[in-house]
């Protein structure tokens, strides 16, 4: 909500919202309603998809989302003759969790969190990776958007299949208690990736990455 509102009122670009209802819990319906109410309030066109089968793993959720994005992008290309760029609100806290998960899996590479990912019919970009989760929360409060926000009830679950939650709720706080702040490392690597993709001579990075 915060990122969508920010882009709508500050960037003066034509945007449309896209929401995928995972349709696995009752709260998913509440989330969709809040998104519809938000988009109606701010006159933002909305595309909604919904899962029609049981999803068990994080990979299942991602696959269904991407399938919907692909279908929507193909329709946009056919009807409006334009490419689709999907902007997400992933932030530095998300990137730090991803970095820790990659460390645990032994898959840490130069790229911690991709700034841009290209698919056959659309592109996903993450321009808020240097912002913190608390920045989004503060923005929501300042702009009186709290009534549109639904806190995902599964974020506090540390059970089987919720490894990211375990990293967020248990592992990272313990690491911080030891005086190690992984966000500093992750932030540095994201900046390096920004400089690699967007050389200073070719683009003003401050318009793409909010810090």
mmCIF file of C-alpha atoms in Angstrom:
data_model
loop_
_atom_site.group_PDB
_atom_site.id
_atom_site.type_symbol
_atom_site.label_atom_id
_atom_site.label_comp_id
_atom_site.label_asym_id
_atom_site.label_seq_id
_atom_site.Cartn_x
_atom_site.Cartn_y
_atom_site.Cartn_z
ATOM 1 C CA UNK A 1 0.000 0.000 0.000
ATOM 2 C CA UNK A 2 2.744 2.440 1.000
ATOM 3 C CA UNK A 3 4.790 1.894 -2.170
ATOM 4 C CA UNK A 4 1.725 2.126 -4.408
ATOM 5 C CA UNK A 5 0.588 5.359 -2.745
ATOM 6 C CA UNK A 6 4.116 6.802 -2.897
ATOM 7 C CA UNK A 7 4.399 6.109 -6.625
ATOM 8 C CA UNK A 8 0.918 7.467 -7.273
ATOM 9 C CA UNK A 9 1.321 10.827 -5.509
ATOM 10 C CA UNK A 10 5.066 11.500 -5.816
ATOM 11 C CA UNK A 11 6.362 10.045 -9.060
ATOM 12 C CA UNK A 12 3.721 11.337 -11.470
ATOM 13 C CA UNK A 13 3.669 8.131 -13.468
ATOM 14 C CA UNK A 14 0.743 6.074 -14.671
ATOM 15 C CA UNK A 15 0.470 3.035 -12.421
ATOM 16 C CA UNK A 16 -1.883 0.107 -12.006
ATOM 17 C CA UNK A 17 -2.009 -2.243 -9.022
ATOM 18 C CA UNK A 18 -1.779 -5.998 -9.245
ATOM 19 C CA UNK A 19 -2.833 -8.314 -6.411
ATOM 20 C CA UNK A 20 -2.750 -12.082 -6.192
ATOM 21 C CA UNK A 21 -5.080 -13.717 -3.665
ATOM 22 C CA UNK A 22 -3.420 -16.939 -2.510
ATOM 23 C CA UNK A 23 -6.881 -18.074 -1.405
ATOM 24 C CA UNK A 24 -5.609 -20.416 1.329
ATOM 25 C CA UNK A 25 -6.944 -18.691 4.448
ATOM 26 C CA UNK A 26 -9.921 -16.568 5.407
ATOM 27 C CA UNK A 27 -7.600 -13.604 5.893
ATOM 28 C CA UNK A 28 -6.698 -13.717 2.183
ATOM 29 C CA UNK A 29 -10.211 -12.520 1.352
ATOM 30 C CA UNK A 30 -9.856 -9.648 3.821
ATOM 31 C CA UNK A 31 -6.558 -8.665 2.199
ATOM 32 C CA UNK A 32 -8.148 -8.588 -1.242
ATOM 33 C CA UNK A 33 -11.016 -6.429 0.013
ATOM 34 C CA UNK A 34 -8.609 -3.933 1.558
ATOM 35 C CA UNK A 35 -6.640 -3.740 -1.685
ATOM 36 C CA UNK A 36 -9.854 -3.137 -3.645
ATOM 37 C CA UNK A 37 -10.930 -0.429 -1.177
ATOM 38 C CA UNK A 38 -7.513 1.245 -1.382
ATOM 39 C CA UNK A 39 -7.454 1.281 -5.172
ATOM 40 C CA UNK A 40 -11.011 2.606 -5.326
ATOM 41 C CA UNK A 41 -10.171 5.388 -2.855
ATOM 42 C CA UNK A 42 -7.155 6.543 -4.868
ATOM 43 C CA UNK A 43 -8.540 5.773 -8.341
ATOM 44 C CA UNK A 44 -5.882 3.202 -9.194
ATOM 45 C CA UNK A 45 -6.778 0.512 -11.777
ATOM 46 C CA UNK A 46 -6.498 -2.952 -10.231
ATOM 47 C CA UNK A 47 -5.806 -6.444 -11.582
ATOM 48 C CA UNK A 48 -6.693 -9.325 -9.252
ATOM 49 C CA UNK A 49 -5.869 -13.024 -9.565
ATOM 50 C CA UNK A 50 -6.790 -15.899 -7.287
ATOM 51 C CA UNK A 51 -5.306 -19.337 -6.650
ATOM 52 C CA UNK A 52 -7.693 -22.166 -7.429
ATOM 53 C CA UNK A 53 -5.783 -25.004 -5.764
ATOM 54 C CA UNK A 54 -4.063 -25.900 -2.511
ATOM 55 C CA UNK A 55 -0.601 -24.370 -2.175
ATOM 56 C CA UNK A 56 1.813 -26.027 0.245
ATOM 57 C CA UNK A 57 5.289 -24.581 -0.212
ATOM 58 C CA UNK A 58 6.789 -21.141 -0.796
ATOM 59 C CA UNK A 59 7.733 -22.360 -4.265
ATOM 60 C CA UNK A 60 4.061 -23.210 -4.940
ATOM 61 C CA UNK A 61 2.991 -19.698 -3.956
ATOM 62 C CA UNK A 62 5.664 -18.114 -6.127
ATOM 63 C CA UNK A 63 4.808 -20.287 -9.125
ATOM 64 C CA UNK A 64 1.114 -19.368 -8.930
ATOM 65 C CA UNK A 65 1.903 -15.653 -8.609
ATOM 66 C CA UNK A 66 4.245 -15.745 -11.589
ATOM 67 C CA UNK A 67 1.683 -17.647 -13.657
ATOM 68 C CA UNK A 68 -0.863 -14.914 -12.970
ATOM 69 C CA UNK A 69 1.662 -12.150 -13.700
ATOM 70 C CA UNK A 70 2.530 -13.849 -16.983
ATOM 71 C CA UNK A 71 -1.117 -14.136 -18.022
ATOM 72 C CA UNK A 72 -1.844 -10.538 -17.077
ATOM 73 C CA UNK A 73 1.245 -9.266 -18.936
ATOM 74 C CA UNK A 74 0.293 -11.182 -22.076
ATOM 75 C CA UNK A 75 -3.188 -9.652 -21.986
ATOM 76 C CA UNK A 76 -1.721 -6.174 -21.509
ATOM 77 C CA UNK A 77 0.651 -6.666 -24.424
ATOM 78 C CA UNK A 78 -2.173 -7.872 -26.654
ATOM 79 C CA UNK A 79 -4.736 -5.212 -25.708
ATOM 80 C CA UNK A 80 -2.540 -2.153 -25.152
ATOM 81 C CA UNK A 81 0.639 -3.001 -27.055
ATOM 82 C CA UNK A 82 2.898 -2.222 -24.099
ATOM 83 C CA UNK A 83 5.375 -3.977 -21.846
ATOM 84 C CA UNK A 84 4.598 -4.722 -18.200
ATOM 85 C CA UNK A 85 6.955 -3.671 -15.411
ATOM 86 C CA UNK A 86 5.984 -4.889 -11.951
ATOM 87 C CA UNK A 87 7.331 -2.836 -9.042
ATOM 88 C CA UNK A 88 7.468 -4.579 -5.674
ATOM 89 C CA UNK A 89 7.820 -3.081 -2.181
ATOM 90 C CA UNK A 90 10.595 -5.394 -0.987
ATOM 91 C CA UNK A 91 12.823 -3.538 1.467
ATOM 92 C CA UNK A 92 16.186 -3.904 3.198
ATOM 93 C CA UNK A 93 14.740 -6.132 5.933
ATOM 94 C CA UNK A 94 13.445 -8.531 3.235
ATOM 95 C CA UNK A 95 16.824 -8.527 1.504
ATOM 96 C CA UNK A 96 18.598 -9.283 4.794
ATOM 97 C CA UNK A 97 16.327 -12.264 5.429
ATOM 98 C CA UNK A 98 16.993 -13.526 1.896
ATOM 99 C CA UNK A 99 20.742 -13.137 2.443
ATOM 100 C CA UNK A 100 20.545 -15.184 5.662
ATOM 101 C CA UNK A 101 18.493 -17.899 3.957
ATOM 102 C CA UNK A 102 21.082 -18.101 1.175
ATOM 103 C CA UNK A 103 23.843 -18.376 3.774
ATOM 104 C CA UNK A 104 22.042 -21.281 5.439
ATOM 105 C CA UNK A 105 21.623 -22.989 2.079
ATOM 106 C CA UNK A 106 25.238 -22.362 1.073
ATOM 107 C CA UNK A 107 24.131 -20.374 -1.978
ATOM 108 C CA UNK A 108 25.515 -16.909 -1.302
ATOM 109 C CA UNK A 109 26.678 -15.231 -4.492
ATOM 110 C CA UNK A 110 27.573 -11.709 -5.548
ATOM 111 C CA UNK A 111 23.911 -10.789 -6.000
ATOM 112 C CA UNK A 112 22.027 -10.876 -2.688
ATOM 113 C CA UNK A 113 18.670 -9.739 -4.018
ATOM 114 C CA UNK A 114 18.105 -9.053 -7.740
ATOM 115 C CA UNK A 115 17.260 -5.451 -8.541
ATOM 116 C CA UNK A 116 15.683 -6.467 -11.840
ATOM 117 C CA UNK A 117 14.385 -9.847 -13.007
ATOM 118 C CA UNK A 118 13.308 -10.346 -16.613
ATOM 119 C CA UNK A 119 10.620 -12.831 -17.635
ATOM 120 C CA UNK A 120 9.303 -13.586 -21.140
ATOM 121 C CA UNK A 121 6.413 -11.093 -20.979
ATOM 122 C CA UNK A 122 7.216 -8.850 -18.029
ATOM 123 C CA UNK A 123 9.922 -7.457 -15.774
ATOM 124 C CA UNK A 124 9.981 -7.341 -11.967
ATOM 125 C CA UNK A 125 11.983 -4.576 -10.308
ATOM 126 C CA UNK A 126 12.661 -3.818 -6.634
ATOM 127 C CA UNK A 127 13.414 -0.082 -6.249
ATOM 128 C CA UNK A 128 12.920 0.147 -2.461
ATOM 129 C CA UNK A 129 15.637 -2.254 -1.312
ATOM 130 C CA UNK A 130 17.536 0.438 0.601
ATOM 131 C CA UNK A 131 14.447 1.445 2.554
ATOM 132 C CA UNK A 132 13.619 -0.159 5.896
ATOM 133 C CA UNK A 133 10.388 -1.816 6.930
ATOM 134 C CA UNK A 134 9.947 0.898 9.551
ATOM 135 C CA UNK A 135 10.105 3.508 6.772
ATOM 136 C CA UNK A 136 7.032 1.944 5.189
ATOM 137 C CA UNK A 137 5.225 1.785 8.538
ATOM 138 C CA UNK A 138 5.986 5.434 9.226
ATOM 139 C CA UNK A 139 4.772 6.418 5.755
ATOM 140 C CA UNK A 140 1.510 4.524 6.286
ATOM 141 C CA UNK A 141 0.931 6.359 9.556
ATOM 142 C CA UNK A 142 1.818 9.779 8.139
ATOM 143 C CA UNK A 143 -0.512 9.348 5.161
ATOM 144 C CA UNK A 144 -3.364 7.845 7.212
ATOM 145 C CA UNK A 145 -3.310 4.562 5.284
ATOM 146 C CA UNK A 146 -3.498 2.222 8.291
ATOM 147 C CA UNK A 147 -7.137 1.384 7.604
ATOM 148 C CA UNK A 148 -6.148 -0.291 4.334
ATOM 149 C CA UNK A 149 -3.354 -2.439 5.799
ATOM 150 C CA UNK A 150 -3.781 -6.062 6.922
ATOM 151 C CA UNK A 151 -0.918 -7.584 8.913
ATOM 152 C CA UNK A 152 -0.287 -11.107 7.627
ATOM 153 C CA UNK A 153 -1.173 -13.418 10.511
ATOM 154 C CA UNK A 154 1.290 -16.078 9.315
ATOM 155 C CA UNK A 155 4.327 -13.808 9.811
ATOM 156 C CA UNK A 156 4.580 -14.831 13.461
ATOM 157 C CA UNK A 157 4.481 -18.567 12.751
ATOM 158 C CA UNK A 158 7.832 -20.328 13.160
ATOM 159 C CA UNK A 159 6.577 -23.836 12.452
ATOM 160 C CA UNK A 160 7.497 -26.278 9.661
ATOM 161 C CA UNK A 161 7.694 -24.614 6.255
ATOM 162 C CA UNK A 162 8.119 -21.144 7.780
ATOM 163 C CA UNK A 163 11.895 -20.882 7.604
ATOM 164 C CA UNK A 164 11.855 -17.208 6.601
ATOM 165 C CA UNK A 165 9.729 -16.413 9.658
ATOM 166 C CA UNK A 166 12.177 -18.308 11.850
ATOM 167 C CA UNK A 167 15.058 -16.297 10.404
ATOM 168 C CA UNK A 168 13.151 -13.022 10.927
ATOM 169 C CA UNK A 169 11.735 -13.728 14.379
ATOM 170 C CA UNK A 170 14.490 -15.785 15.967
ATOM 171 C CA UNK A 171 17.831 -15.971 14.171
ATOM 172 C CA UNK A 172 18.353 -12.334 13.128
ATOM 173 C CA UNK A 173 17.444 -10.926 16.583
ATOM 174 C CA UNK A 174 19.980 -13.316 18.165
ATOM 175 C CA UNK A 175 22.631 -12.182 15.682
ATOM 176 C CA UNK A 176 21.888 -8.528 16.488
ATOM 177 C CA UNK A 177 22.206 -9.293 20.201
ATOM 178 C CA UNK A 178 25.765 -10.422 19.462
ATOM 179 C CA UNK A 179 26.517 -6.974 18.040
ATOM 180 C CA UNK A 180 26.411 -8.100 14.400
ATOM 181 C CA UNK A 181 24.218 -6.015 12.090
ATOM 182 C CA UNK A 182 23.806 -7.890 8.825
ATOM 183 C CA UNK A 183 21.803 -5.051 7.300
ATOM 184 C CA UNK A 184 25.021 -3.066 6.953
ATOM 185 C CA UNK A 185 26.592 -5.831 4.875
ATOM 186 C CA UNK A 186 23.478 -6.331 2.772
ATOM 187 C CA UNK A 187 23.071 -2.593 2.197
ATOM 188 C CA UNK A 188 26.668 -2.335 0.996
ATOM 189 C CA UNK A 189 26.218 -5.179 -1.479
ATOM 190 C CA UNK A 190 22.957 -3.743 -2.818
ATOM 191 C CA UNK A 191 24.692 -0.402 -3.410
ATOM 192 C CA UNK A 192 27.454 -2.210 -5.271
ATOM 193 C CA UNK A 193 24.842 -3.864 -7.478
ATOM 194 C CA UNK A 194 23.143 -0.514 -8.096
ATOM 195 C CA UNK A 195 26.464 1.000 -9.189
ATOM 196 C CA UNK A 196 27.109 -1.958 -11.476
ATOM 197 C CA UNK A 197 23.729 -1.801 -13.211
ATOM 198 C CA UNK A 198 23.276 1.975 -13.179
ATOM 199 C CA UNK A 199 26.641 3.709 -13.653
ATOM 200 C CA UNK A 200 26.693 7.279 -12.363
ATOM 201 C CA UNK A 201 27.350 8.629 -15.820
ATOM 202 C CA UNK A 202 24.152 7.149 -17.252
ATOM 203 C CA UNK A 203 21.425 7.551 -14.633
ATOM 204 C CA UNK A 204 20.438 9.318 -11.438
ATOM 205 C CA UNK A 205 20.168 6.421 -8.980
ATOM 206 C CA UNK A 206 18.395 8.495 -6.354
ATOM 207 C CA UNK A 207 15.298 8.447 -8.560
ATOM 208 C CA UNK A 208 15.285 4.650 -8.534
ATOM 209 C CA UNK A 209 16.491 3.573 -5.114
ATOM 210 C CA UNK A 210 15.092 5.264 -2.021
ATOM 211 C CA UNK A 211 17.520 5.330 0.878
#
